[in-house]
mmCIF file of C-alpha atoms in Angstrom:
data_model
loop_
_atom_site.group_PDB
_atom_site.id
_atom_site.type_symbol
_atom_site.label_atom_id
_atom_site.label_comp_id
_atom_site.label_asym_id
_atom_site.label_seq_id
_atom_site.Cartn_x
_atom_site.Cartn_y
_atom_site.Cartn_z
ATOM 1 C CA MET O 132 54.598 22.068 101.973
ATOM 2 C CA GLY O 133 56.716 25.193 101.591
ATOM 3 C CA VAL O 134 59.968 23.013 101.604
ATOM 4 C CA VAL O 135 58.769 20.797 98.889
ATOM 5 C CA ILE O 136 57.891 24.317 96.611
ATOM 6 C CA VAL O 137 61.558 25.401 97.161
ATOM 7 C CA MET O 138 63.291 21.910 96.524
ATOM 8 C CA SER O 139 61.300 21.512 93.152
ATOM 9 C CA ILE O 140 61.560 25.284 92.040
ATOM 10 C CA SER O 141 63.211 23.603 88.952
ATOM 11 C CA TRP O 142 59.989 21.835 87.869
ATOM 12 C CA ILE O 143 57.450 23.738 89.292
ATOM 13 C CA ASP O 144 56.081 27.237 88.474
ATOM 14 C CA ALA O 145 55.519 30.577 90.724
ATOM 15 C CA GLY O 146 51.424 29.755 89.752
ATOM 16 C CA MET O 147 51.399 26.303 90.602
ATOM 17 C CA ALA O 148 53.444 26.686 93.243
ATOM 18 C CA GLY O 149 51.378 29.436 94.707
ATOM 19 C CA LEU O 150 48.186 27.483 94.466
ATOM 20 C CA SER O 151 49.703 24.495 95.871
ATOM 21 C CA LEU O 152 50.356 26.321 98.972
ATOM 22 C CA SER O 153 47.100 27.850 99.058
ATOM 23 C CA TYR O 154 45.693 24.456 98.835
ATOM 24 C CA THR O 155 47.968 23.255 101.772
ATOM 25 C CA LEU O 156 46.650 25.809 103.907
ATOM 26 C CA THR O 157 43.170 25.303 103.212
ATOM 27 C CA PHE O 158 43.556 21.300 103.597
ATOM 28 C CA THR O 159 45.175 22.142 107.207
ATOM 29 C CA HIS O 160 41.958 24.514 107.740
ATOM 30 C CA HIS O 161 39.383 21.331 107.012
ATOM 31 C CA ILE O 162 41.057 18.781 108.770
ATOM 32 C CA LEU O 163 41.069 21.264 112.362
ATOM 33 C CA TRP O 164 37.518 21.606 111.072
ATOM 34 C CA VAL O 165 36.735 18.003 110.951
ATOM 35 C CA VAL O 166 38.498 17.319 114.001
ATOM 36 C CA HIS O 167 36.135 19.942 115.639
ATOM 37 C CA MET O 168 33.160 18.583 114.135
ATOM 38 C CA TYR O 169 34.261 14.940 115.433
ATOM 39 C CA VAL O 170 34.939 16.153 119.219
ATOM 40 C CA ILE O 171 31.519 18.197 119.464
ATOM 41 C CA ASN O 172 30.003 15.025 117.984
ATOM 42 C CA LYS O 173 31.432 12.622 120.533
ATOM 43 C CA ILE O 174 30.708 15.364 123.094
ATOM 44 C CA ASN O 175 27.035 15.026 122.048
ATOM 45 C CA LEU O 176 26.702 11.403 121.782
ATOM 46 C CA ASN O 177 28.021 10.763 125.322
ATOM 47 C CA ALA O 178 25.058 13.224 126.705
ATOM 48 C CA ILE O 179 22.980 10.357 125.214
ATOM 49 C CA LYS O 180 24.303 7.726 126.578
ATOM 50 C CA HIS O 181 24.428 10.050 129.889
ATOM 51 C CA VAL O 182 20.530 10.551 129.581
ATOM 52 C CA ARG O 183 19.642 6.995 128.830
ATOM 53 C CA GLU O 184 21.404 5.384 131.640
ATOM 54 C CA TYR O 185 20.061 8.089 134.226
ATOM 55 C CA MET O 186 16.276 7.412 132.942
ATOM 56 C CA GLN O 187 17.734 3.496 133.310
ATOM 57 C CA ILE O 188 17.997 4.124 137.261
ATOM 58 C CA ASP O 189 15.239 3.504 139.527
ATOM 59 C CA LYS O 190 13.300 6.023 141.203
ATOM 60 C CA GLU O 191 13.810 7.130 144.874
ATOM 61 C CA LEU O 192 11.310 6.824 147.499
ATOM 62 C CA LEU O 193 9.579 9.566 148.687
ATOM 63 C CA SER O 194 10.782 11.567 150.748
ATOM 64 C CA ARG O 195 8.044 13.004 152.685
ATOM 65 C CA ILE O 196 5.523 10.776 154.117
ATOM 66 C CA PRO O 197 2.064 11.674 154.555
ATOM 67 C CA GLU O 198 1.331 8.727 157.720
ATOM 68 C CA ASN O 199 4.600 10.458 159.438
ATOM 69 C CA ALA O 200 4.308 14.004 158.410
ATOM 70 C CA PRO O 201 3.486 16.432 161.288
ATOM 71 C CA ALA O 202 0.752 18.581 162.398
ATOM 72 C CA ILE O 203 0.086 21.896 160.796
ATOM 73 C CA SER O 204 0.591 23.947 163.546
ATOM 74 C CA TRP O 205 3.731 21.972 164.833
ATOM 75 C CA PRO O 206 5.796 22.777 166.748
ATOM 76 C CA HIS O 207 3.322 24.290 169.302
ATOM 77 C CA ALA O 208 6.000 25.388 172.107
ATOM 78 C CA GLY O 209 9.242 26.926 169.563
ATOM 79 C CA GLU O 210 10.824 23.660 171.375
ATOM 80 C CA ILE O 211 12.130 19.977 170.312
ATOM 81 C CA VAL O 212 12.449 17.071 172.192
ATOM 82 C CA VAL O 213 14.024 14.265 170.830
ATOM 83 C CA GLU O 214 13.297 11.031 172.883
ATOM 84 C CA ASP O 215 15.182 7.208 172.363
ATOM 85 C CA LEU O 216 17.436 8.974 170.056
ATOM 86 C CA VAL O 217 20.048 6.015 168.053
ATOM 87 C CA ILE O 218 22.636 6.771 165.119
#
């Protein structure tokens, strides 16, 4: 914008040139603010999308099944015996 003001010095006065330059700097600041707000809004909407996807995931089965739980006093002798292990 400064180049345009310098090139049109013949028909623009100093006050109008200063005002134009001031508005140009303010306009740039506002454009950066709008882009920043757009990005923040996009991030927030993405987070909502992820929460919605997580809510639709099937729940996992219980990791502890009461019928298969070991006795409270387990292990009795401080050793573990593995029988018929298949991997």
